[in-house]
């Protein structure tokens, strides 16, 4: 099986869209990610998968903290900004939650401390222990077959 076929197969799994945010040395960095899952209730753990070449790795490794912001259907532009899909640099005002940067108006913002890290092929898996969360009502932004979708 070639890479394209594997990517197409994985794209058949419809997901929500998150922005991972973290801060180190006074600089806030965000990255769009859909490789996110809930792992454990006791303790409360979640998992994200970050490509080895992503700048986000260095930021999380330095801060040992990150937030996961589950985007609403009205936040497609946020996803595009933090995936580098909008080439022109945009100014984003982050909120602050538990001393960590968050994307305001997300459906959920989870504040996490790094609990464990695991290298897996060309990605690094970060398990985060959720220390607090923010919840809002709204419809999610979805991603399927490489395209954004609205969920009604
Ligand atoms: P960069 O490429 O340097 O940054 C990403 C973008 O965010 C840049 O355009 C940058 O200007 C902007 N940005 C960062 N911080 C700020 C700030 N403070 N203010 C304003 N703009 C800022 N990759 C994965 O590794 N794992 C995934 O699960 C994953 N899922 C994805 C899901 C979707 C739907 C999409 C579209 C992409 C996904 N990607 C994923 C790809 C990933 O989002 C991009 O490769 C991203 O560019 C990698 O970010 P980076 O940390 O290397 O930083």
Short mmCIF file of C-alpha atoms and ligand atoms in Angstrom, two decimals:
data_model
loop_
_atom_site.label_atom_id
_atom_site.label_comp_id
_atom_site.label_asym_id
_atom_site.label_seq_id
_atom_site.Cartn_x
_atom_site.Cartn_y
_atom_site.Cartn_z
CA UNK A 1 0.00 0.00 0.00
CA UNK A 2 1.36 3.46 -0.84
CA UNK A 3 1.28 6.61 1.32
CA UNK A 4 -1.56 8.19 -0.68
CA UNK A 5 -3.82 5.18 -0.15
CA UNK A 6 -3.07 5.14 3.59
CA UNK A 7 -3.84 8.89 3.84
CA UNK A 8 -7.08 8.43 1.90
CA UNK A 9 -8.10 5.58 4.19
CA UNK A 10 -7.39 7.63 7.34
CA UNK A 11 -9.34 10.54 5.83
CA UNK A 12 -12.48 8.38 5.86
CA UNK A 13 -12.51 8.72 9.64
CA UNK A 14 -14.54 11.89 10.25
CA UNK A 15 -13.19 13.97 13.12
CA UNK A 16 -13.61 17.27 14.88
CA UNK A 17 -10.87 19.86 14.62
CA UNK A 18 -8.74 21.21 17.47
CA UNK A 19 -6.07 23.84 17.87
CA UNK A 20 -3.28 22.83 20.25
CA UNK A 21 -1.73 25.85 21.97
CA UNK A 22 1.29 26.18 24.21
CA UNK A 23 3.70 28.83 25.37
CA UNK A 24 7.42 28.86 25.99
CA UNK A 25 9.86 31.71 26.55
CA UNK A 26 6.99 34.22 26.31
CA UNK A 27 5.97 33.04 22.83
CA UNK A 28 2.58 31.49 22.18
CA UNK A 29 2.33 28.88 19.43
CA UNK A 30 -0.75 27.23 17.94
CA UNK A 31 -1.17 24.21 15.67
CA UNK A 32 -4.28 22.68 14.09
CA UNK A 33 -4.71 18.99 14.93
CA UNK A 34 -7.37 16.35 14.47
CA UNK A 35 -5.29 13.51 15.96
CA UNK A 36 -6.89 13.89 19.37
CA UNK A 37 -8.65 11.37 21.60
CA UNK A 38 -9.86 10.85 25.10
CA UNK A 39 -7.79 8.17 26.91
CA UNK A 40 -8.76 7.77 30.57
CA UNK A 41 -11.34 8.98 33.10
CA UNK A 42 -9.28 8.28 36.24
CA UNK A 43 -6.92 10.06 35.92
CA UNK A 44 -8.38 12.29 33.19
CA UNK A 45 -6.07 11.80 30.23
CA UNK A 46 -6.19 12.81 26.56
CA UNK A 47 -3.81 12.14 23.68
CA UNK A 48 -2.54 14.26 20.78
CA UNK A 49 -0.17 13.27 17.97
CA UNK A 50 2.29 15.86 16.64
CA UNK A 51 4.40 15.42 13.49
CA UNK A 52 8.17 15.25 14.21
CA UNK A 53 8.84 18.28 12.02
CA UNK A 54 6.22 20.47 13.70
CA UNK A 55 7.45 23.47 15.65
CA UNK A 56 4.86 22.58 18.29
CA UNK A 57 7.09 19.74 19.56
CA UNK A 58 9.79 22.07 20.83
CA UNK A 59 7.23 24.34 22.50
CA UNK A 60 5.49 21.47 24.34
CA UNK A 61 8.79 19.84 25.28
CA UNK A 62 9.92 23.12 26.85
CA UNK A 63 6.67 24.06 28.59
CA UNK A 64 5.43 20.53 29.47
CA UNK A 65 1.92 21.99 29.13
CA UNK A 66 -0.61 22.47 26.35
CA UNK A 67 -4.26 23.28 25.74
CA UNK A 68 -6.60 21.46 23.36
CA UNK A 69 -9.26 23.75 21.88
CA UNK A 70 -12.14 21.98 20.12
CA UNK A 71 -13.30 24.32 17.38
CA UNK A 72 -16.90 25.28 16.66
CA UNK A 73 -18.44 25.44 13.20
CA UNK A 74 -17.82 29.21 13.17
CA UNK A 75 -14.04 28.82 13.73
CA UNK A 76 -12.88 27.41 10.38
CA UNK A 77 -10.61 30.42 9.93
CA UNK A 78 -8.81 29.57 13.19
CA UNK A 79 -8.14 26.08 11.89
CA UNK A 80 -6.81 27.49 8.62
CA UNK A 81 -4.56 30.00 10.41
CA UNK A 82 -2.96 27.37 12.65
CA UNK A 83 -2.58 24.83 9.83
CA UNK A 84 -0.67 27.36 7.73
CA UNK A 85 -3.51 27.33 5.17
CA UNK A 86 -3.69 31.13 5.25
CA UNK A 87 -0.31 32.34 4.06
CA UNK A 88 -0.60 35.92 5.29
CA UNK A 89 0.39 36.12 8.97
CA UNK A 90 -2.65 36.84 11.16
CA UNK A 91 -2.73 38.33 14.63
CA UNK A 92 -4.66 36.10 17.05
CA UNK A 93 -5.65 37.16 20.56
CA UNK A 94 -5.34 34.15 22.81
CA UNK A 95 -7.29 33.90 26.05
CA UNK A 96 -5.65 32.67 29.24
CA UNK A 97 -6.90 29.65 31.22
CA UNK A 98 -4.95 28.08 34.10
CA UNK A 99 -2.02 30.23 32.93
CA UNK A 100 -2.12 28.62 29.45
CA UNK A 101 -3.13 30.12 26.08
CA UNK A 102 -6.56 29.16 24.73
CA UNK A 103 -8.62 29.95 21.64
CA UNK A 104 -11.61 31.86 22.95
CA UNK A 105 -15.13 30.71 21.99
CA UNK A 106 -14.00 27.12 21.37
CA UNK A 107 -16.55 24.43 22.26
CA UNK A 108 -14.06 23.04 24.76
CA UNK A 109 -10.69 24.17 26.04
CA UNK A 110 -8.71 21.59 28.01
CA UNK A 111 -5.72 22.72 30.08
CA UNK A 112 -3.22 19.83 30.26
CA UNK A 113 0.10 18.99 31.87
CA UNK A 114 2.23 16.51 29.93
CA UNK A 115 1.73 13.11 31.64
CA UNK A 116 3.68 10.94 29.18
CA UNK A 117 5.41 11.18 25.79
CA UNK A 118 5.91 8.43 23.23
CA UNK A 119 7.78 8.55 19.91
CA UNK A 120 5.78 6.72 17.23
CA UNK A 121 7.26 6.67 13.73
CA UNK A 122 7.26 10.22 12.35
CA UNK A 123 5.02 11.58 15.13
CA UNK A 124 5.28 12.17 18.88
CA UNK A 125 2.32 11.20 21.04
CA UNK A 126 1.66 13.43 24.03
CA UNK A 127 -0.63 12.19 26.77
CA UNK A 128 -1.97 15.15 28.72
CA UNK A 129 -3.48 15.13 32.19
CA UNK A 130 -6.47 17.48 32.12
CA UNK A 131 -6.24 19.86 35.07
CA UNK A 132 -9.28 21.98 34.14
CA UNK A 133 -11.68 22.60 31.28
CA UNK A 134 -14.07 25.16 29.77
CA UNK A 135 -17.27 24.04 28.01
CA UNK A 136 -19.55 25.95 25.62
CA UNK A 137 -22.61 25.01 23.56
CA UNK A 138 -22.48 25.06 19.77
CA UNK A 139 -22.01 22.99 16.63
CA UNK A 140 -18.56 21.50 15.87
CA UNK A 141 -16.24 22.05 12.92
CA UNK A 142 -15.68 18.68 11.24
CA UNK A 143 -13.03 17.28 8.89
CA UNK A 144 -13.63 14.43 6.41
CA UNK A 145 -11.70 13.33 3.31
CA UNK A 146 -9.34 16.30 3.65
CA UNK A 147 -12.16 18.88 3.70
CA UNK A 148 -13.88 20.97 6.33
CA UNK A 149 -17.54 20.13 6.93
CA UNK A 150 -20.30 21.77 8.92
CA UNK A 151 -22.30 19.51 11.23
CA UNK A 152 -25.94 20.56 11.56
P1 LIG B 1 3.91 26.36 11.98
O1 LIG B 1 3.68 25.65 10.68
O2 LIG B 1 5.03 27.29 12.16
O3 LIG B 1 2.58 27.11 12.48
C1 LIG B 1 1.32 26.79 12.02
C2 LIG B 1 0.62 28.06 11.59
O4 LIG B 1 0.13 28.69 12.75
C3 LIG B 1 1.54 29.06 10.86
O5 LIG B 1 0.85 29.57 9.73
C4 LIG B 1 1.75 30.15 11.92
O6 LIG B 1 1.87 31.44 11.37
C5 LIG B 1 0.47 30.05 12.75
N1 LIG B 1 0.71 30.46 14.14
C6 LIG B 1 1.34 29.75 15.10
N2 LIG B 1 1.36 30.45 16.26
C7 LIG B 1 0.73 31.63 16.01
C8 LIG B 1 0.40 32.78 16.80
N3 LIG B 1 0.81 32.89 18.08
N4 LIG B 1 -0.31 33.78 16.23
C9 LIG B 1 -0.71 33.70 14.93
N5 LIG B 1 -0.43 32.65 14.11
C10 LIG B 1 0.29 31.63 14.65
N6 LIG B 1 -0.43 17.98 12.20
C11 LIG B 1 -0.08 17.16 13.22
O7 LIG B 1 1.11 17.06 13.54
N7 LIG B 1 -1.01 16.47 13.94
C12 LIG B 1 -2.33 16.53 13.65
O8 LIG B 1 -3.15 15.91 14.33
C13 LIG B 1 -2.73 17.37 12.57
N8 LIG B 1 -4.03 17.49 12.25
C14 LIG B 1 -4.41 18.36 11.28
C15 LIG B 1 -5.78 18.51 11.02
C16 LIG B 1 -6.23 19.39 10.06
C17 LIG B 1 -7.72 19.55 9.82
C18 LIG B 1 -5.29 20.15 9.32
C19 LIG B 1 -5.76 21.12 8.28
C20 LIG B 1 -3.92 20.01 9.57
C21 LIG B 1 -3.47 19.11 10.56
N9 LIG B 1 -2.11 18.95 10.86
C22 LIG B 1 -1.72 18.12 11.87
C23 LIG B 1 -1.07 19.72 10.15
C24 LIG B 1 -0.58 20.91 10.98
O9 LIG B 1 -1.65 21.74 11.44
C25 LIG B 1 0.38 21.79 10.14
O10 LIG B 1 1.38 20.97 9.57
C26 LIG B 1 1.02 22.89 10.95
O11 LIG B 1 1.52 23.89 10.08
C27 LIG B 1 2.17 22.43 11.82
O12 LIG B 1 2.45 23.47 12.74
P2 LIG B 1 3.87 23.78 13.32
O13 LIG B 1 3.83 23.54 14.81
O14 LIG B 1 4.97 23.16 12.53
O15 LIG B 1 4.02 25.35 13.19
#
